[in-house]
């Protein structure tokens, strides 16, 4: 039987090679005349996405990498549609799950090491921790020093009350990106995202709460508070 870990390693190696190959071909064809086209301007800094993508190839497995690219482009698209900073949304999408592939035990140890405070619900449900740790890594490991991006990453799993448009965009892009599967009423939420960010956030939170209840899983207070807040947005 195929060794899945090795398979993923090779897949992500291939992706990295593809990026180099793309870079090499574009240099052959276009020369090196427009290196500034590699940069994204987020308002707080100039960011080279290639450097982020190369690091992500090391930090993520194949499935997570693919999801990440889907979230980045979906977020950029929503930002275009709503007149938000497209580069910020793209970079936040790229980084939102950067800590996801670290084992839960190590995530907890890293949070202790870097004084990232975890609440009891996060300790009991460690799949929530990658949001806080990812926000920290965005600046510490990926050199993206932008508090709005960090906040969007921090809130992407549970949501929060009164989110900024960038935060809602990342929260939704994570849910509706093209690779997401097996979610009830995904088509409606995808459509809703381009009708109203608030309505789409409300519907996504309700889906998540229903999903967690069905599985007897603990609902984080941020998720509950966010739903209480967004449910007052009514379209009927
Ligand atoms: O990291 P991703 O898988 O791309 O997505 P995510 O960061 O939104 O994490 C999704 C998981 O988090 C999904 O299985 C539902 C779960 N989740 C979201 N809100 C809560 C939650 N889990 C618990 N226990 N409590 C929550 O409030
Ligand atoms: Fe996540
Ligand atoms: Fe995600």
PDB file of C-alpha atoms and ligand atoms in Angstrom:
ATOM      1  CA  UNK A   1       0.000   0.000   0.000  1.00  0.00           C
ATOM      2  CA  UNK A   2       1.200   3.490  -0.782  1.00  0.00           C
ATOM      3  CA  UNK A   3       2.800   5.401   2.064  1.00  0.00           C
ATOM      4  CA  UNK A   4       0.457   8.378   2.314  1.00  0.00           C
ATOM      5  CA  UNK A   5       2.909  10.538   4.217  1.00  0.00           C
ATOM      6  CA  UNK A   6       5.507  10.060   1.546  1.00  0.00           C
ATOM      7  CA  UNK A   7       2.933  10.651  -1.134  1.00  0.00           C
ATOM      8  CA  UNK A   8       2.019  14.005   0.409  1.00  0.00           C
ATOM      9  CA  UNK A   9       5.668  14.918   0.810  1.00  0.00           C
ATOM     10  CA  UNK A  10       6.206  14.236  -2.880  1.00  0.00           C
ATOM     11  CA  UNK A  11       3.057  16.106  -3.830  1.00  0.00           C
ATOM     12  CA  UNK A  12       4.155  19.178  -1.937  1.00  0.00           C
ATOM     13  CA  UNK A  13       7.662  18.857  -3.332  1.00  0.00           C
ATOM     14  CA  UNK A  14       6.103  18.784  -6.781  1.00  0.00           C
ATOM     15  CA  UNK A  15       4.088  21.869  -6.023  1.00  0.00           C
ATOM     16  CA  UNK A  16       7.234  23.654  -4.920  1.00  0.00           C
ATOM     17  CA  UNK A  17       8.964  22.554  -8.105  1.00  0.00           C
ATOM     18  CA  UNK A  18       6.003  23.766 -10.106  1.00  0.00           C
ATOM     19  CA  UNK A  19       6.344  27.190  -8.546  1.00  0.00           C
ATOM     20  CA  UNK A  20      10.045  27.288  -9.380  1.00  0.00           C
ATOM     21  CA  UNK A  21       9.250  26.039 -12.869  1.00  0.00           C
ATOM     22  CA  UNK A  22       6.623  28.744 -13.308  1.00  0.00           C
ATOM     23  CA  UNK A  23       9.141  31.308 -12.090  1.00  0.00           C
ATOM     24  CA  UNK A  24      11.821  29.975 -14.472  1.00  0.00           C
ATOM     25  CA  UNK A  25       9.509  29.934 -17.481  1.00  0.00           C
ATOM     26  CA  UNK A  26       8.218  33.425 -16.798  1.00  0.00           C
ATOM     27  CA  UNK A  27      11.784  34.698 -16.432  1.00  0.00           C
ATOM     28  CA  UNK A  28      12.739  32.991 -19.727  1.00  0.00           C
ATOM     29  CA  UNK A  29       9.780  34.524 -21.495  1.00  0.00           C
ATOM     30  CA  UNK A  30       9.465  37.917 -19.852  1.00  0.00           C
ATOM     31  CA  UNK A  31      12.983  38.440 -18.547  1.00  0.00           C
ATOM     32  CA  UNK A  32      13.489  39.823 -15.090  1.00  0.00           C
ATOM     33  CA  UNK A  33      12.118  43.216 -15.901  1.00  0.00           C
ATOM     34  CA  UNK A  34       9.135  43.343 -13.547  1.00  0.00           C
ATOM     35  CA  UNK A  35      10.174  41.896 -10.204  1.00  0.00           C
ATOM     36  CA  UNK A  36       7.757  44.316  -8.537  1.00  0.00           C
ATOM     37  CA  UNK A  37       4.916  42.208  -9.918  1.00  0.00           C
ATOM     38  CA  UNK A  38       5.866  39.610  -7.283  1.00  0.00           C
ATOM     39  CA  UNK A  39       4.833  41.981  -4.532  1.00  0.00           C
ATOM     40  CA  UNK A  40       1.504  42.556  -2.898  1.00  0.00           C
ATOM     41  CA  UNK A  41       0.810  45.829  -1.125  1.00  0.00           C
ATOM     42  CA  UNK A  42      -1.279  45.280   1.959  1.00  0.00           C
ATOM     43  CA  UNK A  43      -1.225  48.840   3.197  1.00  0.00           C
ATOM     44  CA  UNK A  44       1.072  47.943   6.092  1.00  0.00           C
ATOM     45  CA  UNK A  45       3.787  46.293   4.054  1.00  0.00           C
ATOM     46  CA  UNK A  46       5.055  44.907   0.784  1.00  0.00           C
ATOM     47  CA  UNK A  47       4.689  41.156   0.724  1.00  0.00           C
ATOM     48  CA  UNK A  48       6.182  38.618  -1.653  1.00  0.00           C
ATOM     49  CA  UNK A  49       3.655  35.816  -1.953  1.00  0.00           C
ATOM     50  CA  UNK A  50       6.189  33.391  -3.410  1.00  0.00           C
ATOM     51  CA  UNK A  51       8.114  33.397  -0.135  1.00  0.00           C
ATOM     52  CA  UNK A  52       4.929  32.674   1.797  1.00  0.00           C
ATOM     53  CA  UNK A  53       3.911  29.891  -0.601  1.00  0.00           C
ATOM     54  CA  UNK A  54       7.335  28.257  -0.386  1.00  0.00           C
ATOM     55  CA  UNK A  55       7.172  28.234   3.416  1.00  0.00           C
ATOM     56  CA  UNK A  56       3.610  26.879   3.313  1.00  0.00           C
ATOM     57  CA  UNK A  57       4.805  23.959   1.168  1.00  0.00           C
ATOM     58  CA  UNK A  58       7.050  22.987   4.087  1.00  0.00           C
ATOM     59  CA  UNK A  59       4.469  23.592   6.818  1.00  0.00           C
ATOM     60  CA  UNK A  60       1.308  22.101   5.272  1.00  0.00           C
ATOM     61  CA  UNK A  61       0.299  18.768   3.813  1.00  0.00           C
ATOM     62  CA  UNK A  62      -1.109  18.478   0.316  1.00  0.00           C
ATOM     63  CA  UNK A  63      -4.782  18.688   1.289  1.00  0.00           C
ATOM     64  CA  UNK A  64      -4.251  21.736   3.494  1.00  0.00           C
ATOM     65  CA  UNK A  65      -2.132  23.460   0.861  1.00  0.00           C
ATOM     66  CA  UNK A  66      -4.828  23.006  -1.757  1.00  0.00           C
ATOM     67  CA  UNK A  67      -7.493  24.288   0.644  1.00  0.00           C
ATOM     68  CA  UNK A  68      -5.257  27.267   1.470  1.00  0.00           C
ATOM     69  CA  UNK A  69      -4.892  28.298  -2.167  1.00  0.00           C
ATOM     70  CA  UNK A  70      -8.676  27.997  -2.536  1.00  0.00           C
ATOM     71  CA  UNK A  71      -9.251  30.212   0.505  1.00  0.00           C
ATOM     72  CA  UNK A  72      -6.689  32.810  -0.665  1.00  0.00           C
ATOM     73  CA  UNK A  73      -8.298  33.268  -4.077  1.00  0.00           C
ATOM     74  CA  UNK A  74     -11.845  33.128  -2.725  1.00  0.00           C
ATOM     75  CA  UNK A  75     -10.943  35.786  -0.145  1.00  0.00           C
ATOM     76  CA  UNK A  76      -9.302  37.946  -2.830  1.00  0.00           C
ATOM     77  CA  UNK A  77     -12.418  37.614  -4.953  1.00  0.00           C
ATOM     78  CA  UNK A  78     -14.775  38.586  -2.128  1.00  0.00           C
ATOM     79  CA  UNK A  79     -12.501  41.550  -1.353  1.00  0.00           C
ATOM     80  CA  UNK A  80     -12.710  42.668  -4.999  1.00  0.00           C
ATOM     81  CA  UNK A  81     -16.467  42.388  -4.890  1.00  0.00           C
ATOM     82  CA  UNK A  82     -16.850  44.338  -1.632  1.00  0.00           C
ATOM     83  CA  UNK A  83     -14.155  46.942  -2.358  1.00  0.00           C
ATOM     84  CA  UNK A  84     -11.818  45.741   0.389  1.00  0.00           C
ATOM     85  CA  UNK A  85      -8.009  45.491   0.194  1.00  0.00           C
ATOM     86  CA  UNK A  86      -7.502  42.540  -2.175  1.00  0.00           C
ATOM     87  CA  UNK A  87      -3.848  41.926  -1.220  1.00  0.00           C
ATOM     88  CA  UNK A  88      -4.672  41.831   2.475  1.00  0.00           C
ATOM     89  CA  UNK A  89      -7.454  39.304   1.886  1.00  0.00           C
ATOM     90  CA  UNK A  90      -5.215  37.167  -0.344  1.00  0.00           C
ATOM     91  CA  UNK A  91      -2.348  37.117   2.171  1.00  0.00           C
ATOM     92  CA  UNK A  92      -4.679  36.491   5.130  1.00  0.00           C
ATOM     93  CA  UNK A  93      -6.197  33.601   3.156  1.00  0.00           C
ATOM     94  CA  UNK A  94      -2.758  32.173   2.452  1.00  0.00           C
ATOM     95  CA  UNK A  95      -1.807  32.296   6.126  1.00  0.00           C
ATOM     96  CA  UNK A  96      -5.090  31.439   7.857  1.00  0.00           C
ATOM     97  CA  UNK A  97      -4.239  27.744   8.460  1.00  0.00           C
ATOM     98  CA  UNK A  98      -0.429  28.063   8.613  1.00  0.00           C
ATOM     99  CA  UNK A  99      -0.355  26.390  12.054  1.00  0.00           C
ATOM    100  CA  UNK A 100      -2.962  23.727  11.282  1.00  0.00           C
ATOM    101  CA  UNK A 101      -0.597  20.840  10.489  1.00  0.00           C
ATOM    102  CA  UNK A 102       1.295  21.006  13.788  1.00  0.00           C
ATOM    103  CA  UNK A 103       0.204  18.267  16.228  1.00  0.00           C
ATOM    104  CA  UNK A 104      -2.196  19.387  18.942  1.00  0.00           C
ATOM    105  CA  UNK A 105       0.289  18.535  21.652  1.00  0.00           C
ATOM    106  CA  UNK A 106       2.935  20.688  19.986  1.00  0.00           C
ATOM    107  CA  UNK A 107       0.491  23.530  19.357  1.00  0.00           C
ATOM    108  CA  UNK A 108      -0.250  23.650  23.090  1.00  0.00           C
ATOM    109  CA  UNK A 109       3.471  23.547  23.912  1.00  0.00           C
ATOM    110  CA  UNK A 110       4.181  26.364  21.412  1.00  0.00           C
ATOM    111  CA  UNK A 111       1.414  28.512  22.912  1.00  0.00           C
ATOM    112  CA  UNK A 112       2.962  28.035  26.352  1.00  0.00           C
ATOM    113  CA  UNK A 113       6.395  28.887  24.992  1.00  0.00           C
ATOM    114  CA  UNK A 114       5.221  32.092  23.314  1.00  0.00           C
ATOM    115  CA  UNK A 115       2.796  33.157  26.059  1.00  0.00           C
ATOM    116  CA  UNK A 116      -0.261  32.782  23.854  1.00  0.00           C
ATOM    117  CA  UNK A 117      -3.111  32.482  26.333  1.00  0.00           C
ATOM    118  CA  UNK A 118      -5.554  29.649  25.713  1.00  0.00           C
ATOM    119  CA  UNK A 119      -8.936  29.367  27.386  1.00  0.00           C
ATOM    120  CA  UNK A 120     -10.292  26.142  28.833  1.00  0.00           C
ATOM    121  CA  UNK A 121     -12.528  25.515  25.839  1.00  0.00           C
ATOM    122  CA  UNK A 122      -9.544  25.718  23.505  1.00  0.00           C
ATOM    123  CA  UNK A 123      -7.555  23.296  25.674  1.00  0.00           C
ATOM    124  CA  UNK A 124     -10.509  20.869  25.619  1.00  0.00           C
ATOM    125  CA  UNK A 125     -10.974  21.354  21.839  1.00  0.00           C
ATOM    126  CA  UNK A 126      -7.431  21.755  20.539  1.00  0.00           C
ATOM    127  CA  UNK A 127      -8.492  21.914  16.877  1.00  0.00           C
ATOM    128  CA  UNK A 128      -9.436  25.531  17.702  1.00  0.00           C
ATOM    129  CA  UNK A 129      -5.881  26.496  18.701  1.00  0.00           C
ATOM    130  CA  UNK A 130      -4.394  26.805  15.199  1.00  0.00           C
ATOM    131  CA  UNK A 131      -6.248  30.111  14.765  1.00  0.00           C
ATOM    132  CA  UNK A 132      -4.435  31.879  17.620  1.00  0.00           C
ATOM    133  CA  UNK A 133      -1.111  30.195  16.905  1.00  0.00           C
ATOM    134  CA  UNK A 134      -1.474  30.939  13.179  1.00  0.00           C
ATOM    135  CA  UNK A 135      -2.060  34.634  13.915  1.00  0.00           C
ATOM    136  CA  UNK A 136       1.181  34.643  15.905  1.00  0.00           C
ATOM    137  CA  UNK A 137       3.116  32.751  13.214  1.00  0.00           C
ATOM    138  CA  UNK A 138       1.909  35.146  10.511  1.00  0.00           C
ATOM    139  CA  UNK A 139       4.243  37.767  11.918  1.00  0.00           C
ATOM    140  CA  UNK A 140       6.827  35.662  13.746  1.00  0.00           C
ATOM    141  CA  UNK A 141       7.432  33.026  11.090  1.00  0.00           C
ATOM    142  CA  UNK A 142       6.070  34.545   7.858  1.00  0.00           C
ATOM    143  CA  UNK A 143       7.089  38.154   8.507  1.00  0.00           C
ATOM    144  CA  UNK A 144       3.644  39.547   7.762  1.00  0.00           C
ATOM    145  CA  UNK A 145       3.280  42.285  10.339  1.00  0.00           C
ATOM    146  CA  UNK A 146      -0.280  43.388   9.924  1.00  0.00           C
ATOM    147  CA  UNK A 147      -2.666  43.425  12.865  1.00  0.00           C
ATOM    148  CA  UNK A 148      -5.780  43.311  10.662  1.00  0.00           C
ATOM    149  CA  UNK A 149      -4.513  40.151   8.965  1.00  0.00           C
ATOM    150  CA  UNK A 150      -3.588  38.658  12.373  1.00  0.00           C
ATOM    151  CA  UNK A 151      -7.086  39.375  13.722  1.00  0.00           C
ATOM    152  CA  UNK A 152      -8.741  37.806  10.682  1.00  0.00           C
ATOM    153  CA  UNK A 153      -6.640  34.659  11.196  1.00  0.00           C
ATOM    154  CA  UNK A 154      -7.397  34.665  14.940  1.00  0.00           C
ATOM    155  CA  UNK A 155     -11.147  34.771  14.321  1.00  0.00           C
ATOM    156  CA  UNK A 156     -11.388  32.468  11.311  1.00  0.00           C
ATOM    157  CA  UNK A 157     -12.544  29.303  13.121  1.00  0.00           C
ATOM    158  CA  UNK A 158     -15.141  30.514  15.631  1.00  0.00           C
ATOM    159  CA  UNK A 159     -15.993  33.906  14.216  1.00  0.00           C
ATOM    160  CA  UNK A 160     -16.608  36.778  16.606  1.00  0.00           C
ATOM    161  CA  UNK A 161     -19.101  39.562  17.270  1.00  0.00           C
ATOM    162  CA  UNK A 162     -18.897  42.676  15.117  1.00  0.00           C
ATOM    163  CA  UNK A 163     -16.231  41.455  12.699  1.00  0.00           C
ATOM    164  CA  UNK A 164     -14.542  43.746  10.184  1.00  0.00           C
ATOM    165  CA  UNK A 165     -15.255  43.072   6.537  1.00  0.00           C
ATOM    166  CA  UNK A 166     -11.816  41.488   6.127  1.00  0.00           C
ATOM    167  CA  UNK A 167     -12.532  39.195   9.086  1.00  0.00           C
ATOM    168  CA  UNK A 168     -15.896  38.163   7.647  1.00  0.00           C
ATOM    169  CA  UNK A 169     -14.284  37.580   4.247  1.00  0.00           C
ATOM    170  CA  UNK A 170     -11.674  35.179   5.685  1.00  0.00           C
ATOM    171  CA  UNK A 171     -14.266  33.436   7.864  1.00  0.00           C
ATOM    172  CA  UNK A 172     -16.476  32.883   4.809  1.00  0.00           C
ATOM    173  CA  UNK A 173     -13.736  32.085   2.294  1.00  0.00           C
ATOM    174  CA  UNK A 174     -12.628  29.280   4.631  1.00  0.00           C
ATOM    175  CA  UNK A 175     -16.141  27.840   4.423  1.00  0.00           C
ATOM    176  CA  UNK A 176     -17.012  28.350   0.757  1.00  0.00           C
ATOM    177  CA  UNK A 177     -13.709  27.824  -1.098  1.00  0.00           C
ATOM    178  CA  UNK A 178     -14.083  25.529  -4.126  1.00  0.00           C
ATOM    179  CA  UNK A 179     -12.478  22.498  -2.433  1.00  0.00           C
ATOM    180  CA  UNK A 180     -14.907  22.410   0.530  1.00  0.00           C
ATOM    181  CA  UNK A 181     -17.134  19.358   0.386  1.00  0.00           C
ATOM    182  CA  UNK A 182     -19.956  17.714   2.286  1.00  0.00           C
ATOM    183  CA  UNK A 183     -21.585  20.776   3.782  1.00  0.00           C
ATOM    184  CA  UNK A 184     -25.361  21.256   3.840  1.00  0.00           C
ATOM    185  CA  UNK A 185     -26.647  24.268   1.896  1.00  0.00           C
ATOM    186  CA  UNK A 186     -23.159  25.221   0.707  1.00  0.00           C
ATOM    187  CA  UNK A 187     -24.531  26.492  -2.578  1.00  0.00           C
ATOM    188  CA  UNK A 188     -26.902  28.856  -0.775  1.00  0.00           C
ATOM    189  CA  UNK A 189     -24.131  30.161   1.466  1.00  0.00           C
ATOM    190  CA  UNK A 190     -21.845  30.697  -1.533  1.00  0.00           C
ATOM    191  CA  UNK A 191     -24.541  32.786  -3.142  1.00  0.00           C
ATOM    192  CA  UNK A 192     -25.371  34.547   0.094  1.00  0.00           C
ATOM    193  CA  UNK A 193     -21.701  35.573   0.499  1.00  0.00           C
ATOM    194  CA  UNK A 194     -22.131  37.789  -2.575  1.00  0.00           C
ATOM    195  CA  UNK A 195     -25.458  39.115  -1.335  1.00  0.00           C
ATOM    196  CA  UNK A 196     -24.515  40.065   2.227  1.00  0.00           C
ATOM    197  CA  UNK A 197     -21.417  39.186   4.275  1.00  0.00           C
ATOM    198  CA  UNK A 198     -23.443  39.421   7.491  1.00  0.00           C
ATOM    199  CA  UNK A 199     -26.205  37.076   6.322  1.00  0.00           C
ATOM    200  CA  UNK A 200     -23.643  34.584   5.039  1.00  0.00           C
ATOM    201  CA  UNK A 201     -21.720  34.707   8.341  1.00  0.00           C
ATOM    202  CA  UNK A 202     -24.998  34.164  10.226  1.00  0.00           C
ATOM    203  CA  UNK A 203     -25.882  31.135   8.076  1.00  0.00           C
ATOM    204  CA  UNK A 204     -22.372  29.672   8.333  1.00  0.00           C
ATOM    205  CA  UNK A 205     -22.387  30.003  12.135  1.00  0.00           C
ATOM    206  CA  UNK A 206     -25.768  28.289  12.325  1.00  0.00           C
ATOM    207  CA  UNK A 207     -24.489  25.444  10.130  1.00  0.00           C
ATOM    208  CA  UNK A 208     -21.449  25.054  12.381  1.00  0.00           C
ATOM    209  CA  UNK A 209     -23.527  25.116  15.582  1.00  0.00           C
ATOM    210  CA  UNK A 210     -25.918  22.494  14.163  1.00  0.00           C
ATOM    211  CA  UNK A 211     -22.947  20.376  13.076  1.00  0.00           C
ATOM    212  CA  UNK A 212     -21.358  20.560  16.531  1.00  0.00           C
ATOM    213  CA  UNK A 213     -24.645  19.853  18.355  1.00  0.00           C
ATOM    214  CA  UNK A 214     -25.256  16.806  16.200  1.00  0.00           C
ATOM    215  CA  UNK A 215     -21.874  15.444  17.236  1.00  0.00           C
ATOM    216  CA  UNK A 216     -22.219  16.468  20.900  1.00  0.00           C
ATOM    217  CA  UNK A 217     -19.213  18.726  20.592  1.00  0.00           C
ATOM    218  CA  UNK A 218     -18.576  21.733  22.795  1.00  0.00           C
ATOM    219  CA  UNK A 219     -19.494  25.065  21.222  1.00  0.00           C
ATOM    220  CA  UNK A 220     -16.965  27.778  21.948  1.00  0.00           C
ATOM    221  CA  UNK A 221     -18.306  30.966  23.557  1.00  0.00           C
ATOM    222  CA  UNK A 222     -17.005  33.029  20.613  1.00  0.00           C
ATOM    223  CA  UNK A 223     -19.074  30.922  18.203  1.00  0.00           C
ATOM    224  CA  UNK A 224     -22.208  31.316  20.353  1.00  0.00           C
ATOM    225  CA  UNK A 225     -21.682  35.044  20.882  1.00  0.00           C
ATOM    226  CA  UNK A 226     -21.021  35.541  17.192  1.00  0.00           C
ATOM    227  CA  UNK A 227     -24.254  33.762  16.284  1.00  0.00           C
ATOM    228  CA  UNK A 228     -26.245  35.776  18.856  1.00  0.00           C
ATOM    229  CA  UNK A 229     -24.808  38.912  17.254  1.00  0.00           C
ATOM    230  CA  UNK A 230     -25.298  37.969  13.578  1.00  0.00           C
ATOM    231  CA  UNK A 231     -28.737  36.415  13.987  1.00  0.00           C
ATOM    232  CA  UNK A 232     -30.124  39.933  14.471  1.00  0.00           C
ATOM    233  CA  UNK A 233     -29.297  40.494  10.803  1.00  0.00           C
ATOM    234  CA  UNK A 234     -32.539  39.293   9.260  1.00  0.00           C
ATOM    235  CA  UNK A 235     -33.372  39.233   5.612  1.00  0.00           C
ATOM    236  CA  UNK A 236     -37.045  38.398   6.004  1.00  0.00           C
TER     237      UNK A 236
HETATM  238  O1  LIG B   1      -9.076  24.747   9.680  1.00  0.00           O
HETATM  239  P1  LIG B   1     -10.214  24.380   8.749  1.00  0.00           P
HETATM  240  O2  LIG B   1     -10.572  22.919   8.821  1.00  0.00           O
HETATM  241  O3  LIG B   1     -10.025  24.851   7.358  1.00  0.00           O
HETATM  242  O4  LIG B   1     -11.506  25.179   9.262  1.00  0.00           O
HETATM  243  P2  LIG B   1     -11.764  25.847  10.685  1.00  0.00           P
HETATM  244  O5  LIG B   1     -10.563  26.557  11.179  1.00  0.00           O
HETATM  245  O6  LIG B   1     -13.006  26.671  10.528  1.00  0.00           O
HETATM  246  O7  LIG B   1     -12.023  24.642  11.625  1.00  0.00           O
HETATM  247  C1  LIG B   1     -13.154  23.934  11.377  1.00  0.00           C
HETATM  248  C2  LIG B   1     -13.455  22.997  12.516  1.00  0.00           C
HETATM  249  O8  LIG B   1     -13.608  23.746  13.716  1.00  0.00           O
HETATM  250  C3  LIG B   1     -14.761  22.322  12.203  1.00  0.00           C
HETATM  251  O9  LIG B   1     -14.582  20.929  12.437  1.00  0.00           O
HETATM  252  C4  LIG B   1     -15.710  22.909  13.184  1.00  0.00           C
HETATM  253  C5  LIG B   1     -14.805  23.350  14.293  1.00  0.00           C
HETATM  254  N1  LIG B   1     -15.362  24.432  15.091  1.00  0.00           N
HETATM  255  C6  LIG B   1     -15.793  25.651  14.689  1.00  0.00           C
HETATM  256  N2  LIG B   1     -16.340  26.304  15.717  1.00  0.00           N
HETATM  257  C7  LIG B   1     -16.236  25.483  16.783  1.00  0.00           C
HETATM  258  C8  LIG B   1     -15.614  24.292  16.380  1.00  0.00           C
HETATM  259  N3  LIG B   1     -15.368  23.255  17.207  1.00  0.00           N
HETATM  260  C9  LIG B   1     -15.765  23.378  18.466  1.00  0.00           C
HETATM  261  N4  LIG B   1     -15.550  22.370  19.327  1.00  0.00           N
HETATM  262  N5  LIG B   1     -16.393  24.490  18.925  1.00  0.00           N
HETATM  263  C10 LIG B   1     -16.655  25.559  18.146  1.00  0.00           C
HETATM  264  O10 LIG B   1     -17.250  26.554  18.596  1.00  0.00           O
HETATM  265 FE1  LIG B   2      -8.678  26.753  10.168  1.00  0.00          FE
HETATM  266 FE1  LIG B   3      -9.115  26.636   6.643  1.00  0.00          FE
END
